[in-house]
Short mmCIF file of C-alpha atoms in Angstrom, two decimals:
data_model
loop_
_atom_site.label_atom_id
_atom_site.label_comp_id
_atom_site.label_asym_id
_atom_site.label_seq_id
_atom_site.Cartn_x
_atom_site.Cartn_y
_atom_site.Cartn_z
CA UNK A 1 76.44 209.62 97.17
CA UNK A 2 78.47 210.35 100.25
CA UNK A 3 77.93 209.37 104.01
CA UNK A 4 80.24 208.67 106.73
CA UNK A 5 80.88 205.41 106.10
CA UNK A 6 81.84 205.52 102.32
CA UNK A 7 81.36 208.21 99.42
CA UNK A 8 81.19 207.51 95.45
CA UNK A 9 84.00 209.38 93.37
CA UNK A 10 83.26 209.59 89.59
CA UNK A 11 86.31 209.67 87.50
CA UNK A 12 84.63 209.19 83.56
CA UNK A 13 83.48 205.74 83.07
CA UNK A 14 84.83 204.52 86.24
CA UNK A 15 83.46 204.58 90.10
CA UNK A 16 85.50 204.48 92.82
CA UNK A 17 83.69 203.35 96.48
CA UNK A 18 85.86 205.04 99.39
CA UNK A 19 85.27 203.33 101.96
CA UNK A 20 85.84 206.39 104.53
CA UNK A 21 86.20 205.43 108.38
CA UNK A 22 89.89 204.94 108.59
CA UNK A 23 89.87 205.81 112.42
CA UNK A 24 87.45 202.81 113.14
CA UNK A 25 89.25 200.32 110.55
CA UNK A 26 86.25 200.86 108.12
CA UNK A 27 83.76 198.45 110.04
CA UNK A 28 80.55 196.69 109.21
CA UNK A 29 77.80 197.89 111.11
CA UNK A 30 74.23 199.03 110.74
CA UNK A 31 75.64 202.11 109.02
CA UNK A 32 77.87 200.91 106.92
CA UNK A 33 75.19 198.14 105.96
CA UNK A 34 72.93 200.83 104.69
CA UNK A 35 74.95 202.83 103.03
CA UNK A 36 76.45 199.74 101.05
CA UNK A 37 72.92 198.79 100.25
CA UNK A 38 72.33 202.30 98.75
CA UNK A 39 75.89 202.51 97.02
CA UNK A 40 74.92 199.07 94.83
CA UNK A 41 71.40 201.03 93.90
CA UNK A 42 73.34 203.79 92.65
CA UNK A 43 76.02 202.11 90.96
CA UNK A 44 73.78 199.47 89.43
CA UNK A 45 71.29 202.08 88.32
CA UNK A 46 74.26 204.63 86.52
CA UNK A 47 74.52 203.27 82.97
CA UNK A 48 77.52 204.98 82.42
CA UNK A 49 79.70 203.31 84.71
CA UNK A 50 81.42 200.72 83.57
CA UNK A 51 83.56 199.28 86.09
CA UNK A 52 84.21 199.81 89.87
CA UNK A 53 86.54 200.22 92.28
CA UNK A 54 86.19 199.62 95.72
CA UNK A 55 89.25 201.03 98.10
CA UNK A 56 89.88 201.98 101.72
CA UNK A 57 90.74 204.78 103.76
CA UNK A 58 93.61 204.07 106.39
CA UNK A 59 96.28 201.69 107.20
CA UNK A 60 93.80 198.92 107.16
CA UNK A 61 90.97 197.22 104.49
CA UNK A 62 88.71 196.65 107.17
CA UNK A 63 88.63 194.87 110.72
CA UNK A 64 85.14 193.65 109.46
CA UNK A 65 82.33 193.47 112.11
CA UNK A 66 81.55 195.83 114.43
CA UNK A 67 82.28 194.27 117.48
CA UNK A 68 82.10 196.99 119.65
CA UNK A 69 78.35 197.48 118.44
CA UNK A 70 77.67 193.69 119.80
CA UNK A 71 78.96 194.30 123.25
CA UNK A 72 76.03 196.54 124.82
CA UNK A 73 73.40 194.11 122.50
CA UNK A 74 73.91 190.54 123.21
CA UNK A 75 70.24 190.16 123.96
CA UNK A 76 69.66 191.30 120.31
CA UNK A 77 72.05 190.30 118.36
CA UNK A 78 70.10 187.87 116.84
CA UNK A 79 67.70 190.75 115.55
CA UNK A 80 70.42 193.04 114.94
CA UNK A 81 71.91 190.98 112.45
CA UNK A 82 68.87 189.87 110.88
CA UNK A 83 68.55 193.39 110.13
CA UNK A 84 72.30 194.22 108.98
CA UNK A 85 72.35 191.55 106.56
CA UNK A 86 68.82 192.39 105.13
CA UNK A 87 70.63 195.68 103.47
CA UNK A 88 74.31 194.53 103.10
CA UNK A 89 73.30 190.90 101.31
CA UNK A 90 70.98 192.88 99.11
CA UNK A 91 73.60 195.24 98.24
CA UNK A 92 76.40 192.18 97.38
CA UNK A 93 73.86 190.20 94.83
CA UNK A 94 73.37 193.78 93.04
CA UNK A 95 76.85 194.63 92.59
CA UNK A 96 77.09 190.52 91.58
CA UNK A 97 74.78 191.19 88.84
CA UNK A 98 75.59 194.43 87.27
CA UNK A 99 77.12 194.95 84.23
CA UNK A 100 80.37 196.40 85.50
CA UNK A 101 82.76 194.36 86.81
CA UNK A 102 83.94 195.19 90.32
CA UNK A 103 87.42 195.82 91.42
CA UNK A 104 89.27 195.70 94.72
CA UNK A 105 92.25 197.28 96.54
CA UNK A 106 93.16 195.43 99.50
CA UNK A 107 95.73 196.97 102.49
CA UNK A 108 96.21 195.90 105.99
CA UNK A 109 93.98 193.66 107.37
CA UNK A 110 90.76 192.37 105.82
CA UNK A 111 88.65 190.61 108.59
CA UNK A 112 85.18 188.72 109.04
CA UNK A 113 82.91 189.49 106.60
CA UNK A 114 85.22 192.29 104.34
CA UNK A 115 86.45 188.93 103.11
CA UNK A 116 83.46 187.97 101.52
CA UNK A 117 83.24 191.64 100.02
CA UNK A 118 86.74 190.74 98.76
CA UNK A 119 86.66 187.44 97.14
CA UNK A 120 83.53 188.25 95.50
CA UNK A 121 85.25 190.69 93.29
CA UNK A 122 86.30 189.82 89.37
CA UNK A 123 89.58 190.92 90.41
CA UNK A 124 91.40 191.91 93.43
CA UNK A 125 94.68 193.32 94.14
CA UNK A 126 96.47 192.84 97.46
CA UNK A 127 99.01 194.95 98.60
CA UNK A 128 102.46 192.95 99.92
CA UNK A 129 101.45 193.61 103.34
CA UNK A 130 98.19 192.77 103.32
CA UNK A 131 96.17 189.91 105.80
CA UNK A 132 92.84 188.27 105.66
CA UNK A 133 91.53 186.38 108.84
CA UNK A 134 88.69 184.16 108.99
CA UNK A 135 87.78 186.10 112.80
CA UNK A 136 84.22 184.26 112.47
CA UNK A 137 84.63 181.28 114.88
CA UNK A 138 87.19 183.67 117.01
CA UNK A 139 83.86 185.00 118.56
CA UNK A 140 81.53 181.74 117.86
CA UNK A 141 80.20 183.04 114.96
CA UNK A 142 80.07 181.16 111.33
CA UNK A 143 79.73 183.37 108.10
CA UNK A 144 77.81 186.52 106.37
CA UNK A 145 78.80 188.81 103.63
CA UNK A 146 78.99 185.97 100.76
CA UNK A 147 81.91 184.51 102.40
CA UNK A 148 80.63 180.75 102.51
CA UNK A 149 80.23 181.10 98.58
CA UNK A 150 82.81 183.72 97.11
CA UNK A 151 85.40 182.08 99.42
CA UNK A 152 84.84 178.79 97.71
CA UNK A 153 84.43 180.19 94.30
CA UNK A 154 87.82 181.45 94.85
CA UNK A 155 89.56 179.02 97.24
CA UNK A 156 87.64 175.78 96.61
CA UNK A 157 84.57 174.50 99.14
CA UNK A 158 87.12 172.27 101.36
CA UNK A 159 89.74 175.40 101.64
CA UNK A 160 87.60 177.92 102.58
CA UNK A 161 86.09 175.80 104.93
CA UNK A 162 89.79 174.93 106.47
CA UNK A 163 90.10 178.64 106.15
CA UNK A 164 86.68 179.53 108.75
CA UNK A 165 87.36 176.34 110.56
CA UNK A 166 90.62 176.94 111.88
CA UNK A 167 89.82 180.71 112.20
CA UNK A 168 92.92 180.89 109.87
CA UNK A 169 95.19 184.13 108.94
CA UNK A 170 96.51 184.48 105.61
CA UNK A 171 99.15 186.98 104.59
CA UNK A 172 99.28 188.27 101.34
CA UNK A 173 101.07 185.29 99.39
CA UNK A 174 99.41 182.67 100.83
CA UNK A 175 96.32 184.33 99.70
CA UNK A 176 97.46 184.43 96.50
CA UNK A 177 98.27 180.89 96.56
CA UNK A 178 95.09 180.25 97.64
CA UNK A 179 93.20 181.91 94.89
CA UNK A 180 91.55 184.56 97.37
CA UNK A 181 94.10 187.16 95.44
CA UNK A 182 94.58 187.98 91.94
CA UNK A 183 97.66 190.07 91.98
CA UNK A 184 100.03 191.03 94.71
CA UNK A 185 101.75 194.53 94.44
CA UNK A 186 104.20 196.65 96.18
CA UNK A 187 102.70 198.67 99.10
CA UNK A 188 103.68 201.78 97.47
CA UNK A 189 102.02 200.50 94.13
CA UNK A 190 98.77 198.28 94.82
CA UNK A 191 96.31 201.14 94.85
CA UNK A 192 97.70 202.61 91.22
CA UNK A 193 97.85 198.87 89.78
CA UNK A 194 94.29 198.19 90.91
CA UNK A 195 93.34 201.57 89.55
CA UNK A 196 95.08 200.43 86.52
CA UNK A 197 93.10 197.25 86.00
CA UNK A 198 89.86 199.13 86.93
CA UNK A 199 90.11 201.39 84.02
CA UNK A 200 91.51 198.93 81.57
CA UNK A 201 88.07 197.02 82.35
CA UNK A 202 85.88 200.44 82.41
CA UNK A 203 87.43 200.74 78.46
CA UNK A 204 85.84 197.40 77.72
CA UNK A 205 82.42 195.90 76.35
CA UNK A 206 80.31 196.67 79.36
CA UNK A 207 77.31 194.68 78.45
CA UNK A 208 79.64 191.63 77.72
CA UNK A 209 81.56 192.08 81.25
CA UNK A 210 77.78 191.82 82.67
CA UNK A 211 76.79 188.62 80.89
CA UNK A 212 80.28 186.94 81.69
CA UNK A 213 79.89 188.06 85.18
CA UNK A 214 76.25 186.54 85.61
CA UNK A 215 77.01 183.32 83.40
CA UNK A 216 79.72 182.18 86.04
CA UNK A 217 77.24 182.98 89.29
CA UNK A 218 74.97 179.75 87.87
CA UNK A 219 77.98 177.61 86.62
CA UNK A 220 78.52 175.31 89.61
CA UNK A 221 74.35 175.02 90.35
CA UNK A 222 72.88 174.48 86.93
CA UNK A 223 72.87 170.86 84.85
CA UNK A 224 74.97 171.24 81.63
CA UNK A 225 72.04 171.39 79.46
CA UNK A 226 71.05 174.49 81.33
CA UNK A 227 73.84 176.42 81.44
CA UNK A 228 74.63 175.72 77.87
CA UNK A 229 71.52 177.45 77.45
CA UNK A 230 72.08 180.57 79.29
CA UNK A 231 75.21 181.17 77.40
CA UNK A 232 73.69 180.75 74.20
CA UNK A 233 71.04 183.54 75.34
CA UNK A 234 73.55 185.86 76.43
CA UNK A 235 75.76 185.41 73.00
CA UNK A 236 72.98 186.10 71.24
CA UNK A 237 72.12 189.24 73.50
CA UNK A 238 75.62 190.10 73.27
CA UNK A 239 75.52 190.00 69.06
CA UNK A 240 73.07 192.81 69.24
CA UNK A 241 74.87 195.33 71.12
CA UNK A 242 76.80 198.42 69.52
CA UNK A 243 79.89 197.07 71.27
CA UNK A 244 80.18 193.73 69.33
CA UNK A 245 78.95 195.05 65.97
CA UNK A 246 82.76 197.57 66.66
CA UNK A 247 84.45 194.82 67.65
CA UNK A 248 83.75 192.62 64.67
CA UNK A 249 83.78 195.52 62.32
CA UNK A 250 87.28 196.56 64.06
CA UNK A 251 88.87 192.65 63.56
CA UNK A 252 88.04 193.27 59.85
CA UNK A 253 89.46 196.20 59.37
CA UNK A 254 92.86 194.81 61.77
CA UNK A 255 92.62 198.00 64.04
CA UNK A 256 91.64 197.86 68.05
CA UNK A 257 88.08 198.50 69.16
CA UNK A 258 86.59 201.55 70.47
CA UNK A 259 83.92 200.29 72.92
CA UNK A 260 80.93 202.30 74.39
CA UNK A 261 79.74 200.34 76.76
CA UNK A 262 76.38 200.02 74.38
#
């Protein structure tokens, strides 16, 4: 897939989203909503890929909403964004509930809604110089993108609400601090170490990776009972799969697995 706004590279098992308006500081728009929308279809569709990165073009992550857009529509904003999120929120609960996990490279500033992109990643890597503002309430607006609930999966309900409240800019360690960062790295080095732990998790148990990832998006909503349901499903799922029949076969025999992704 490739369109202005962001192209898919293939490199074996792994998938790399690019997202490619450096110029504009990669913005969220009605474009960019779209093509985001059709990026998780492909992904989520490709069997044989088994973990993702998503990077940036330019000096920045992204600036996040396309303000510029909202200037000549104030009248329909209202409908506008109706119709952004319909694609882009789509597009986030796919990539939330595909097998391979999801990583992201972060440089620059990461604004508004790329935030929400962000924390709802298994893991994300921030280069040294990197910045996240809230920007929401900056223009009287409160929260898209999965930021109300990746931000407090990550940060906590009452810090991510300090963090939109106060409109608040974090640089790289106090997002680490904060849990909205998994790894800080050298500017010269965060794009290789992200690559690094993309393709360490794109050599993994695919299928696994998926149940893990969609056991922890019920853990804080379902009664104990419930959830210690769900994971009992999804071991047992798991137990079938060519992946865990190597990986027990490989502990006997005290050499590492070979996993398939099957």
């Amino acid at each position: 897939m490739t369109d202005h706004t962001m192209r898919i590279e293939r490199d074996g098992a792994l998938a790399r989203l690019v997202f490619s308006q450096a110029e504009r500081g990669n913005p969220i728009n009605a474009e960019f909503c779209g093509a985001f929308l059709d990026a998780a279809n492909t992904i989520s569709e490709d069997p044989s890929i088994r973990a993702v990165l998503i990077v940036a073009e330019g000096k920045n992550f992204s600036f996040g909403g396309d303000i510029a857009t909202f200037t000549g529509e104030l009248d329909r904003l209202p409908m506008m964004i109706k119709r952004w999120t319909a694609a882009l929120h789509v597009g986030i609960a796919r990539f939330a509930r595909m097998d391979a996990p999801v990583v992201v490279a972060v440089q620059g500033m990461s604004a508004g809604g790329m935030n929400g992109l962000v924390a709802g990643a298994d893991y994300v890597v921030g280069s040294a110089t990197s910045r996240y503002l809230a920007a929401y309430a900056g223009i009287a607006f409160c929260a898209d993108a999965g930021t109300s609930i990746m931000l407090s999966r990550r940060m906590g309900i009452a810090r991510a609400k300090r963090f939109l409240l106060m409109n608040e800019l974090l640089d790289a360690d106090a997002a680490f601090s904060a849990g909205l960062v998994d790894e800080v790295a050298a500017p010269e080095d965060y794009l290789a170490r992200a690559e690094a732990v993309a393709r360490q998790l794109a050599e993994g148990p695919t299928r696994a990776f998926g149940e893990i990832r969609r056991l922890f998006l019920s853990v804080e909503d379902q009664p104990l009972e419930t959830q210690l349901e769900l994971e009992a499903l999804a071991l047992a799922r798991c137990a079938g799969t060519a992946d865990a029949h190597e990986g027990i076969t490989a502990f006997a025999e005290k050499r590492k697995p070979v996993f398939k992704g099957e």
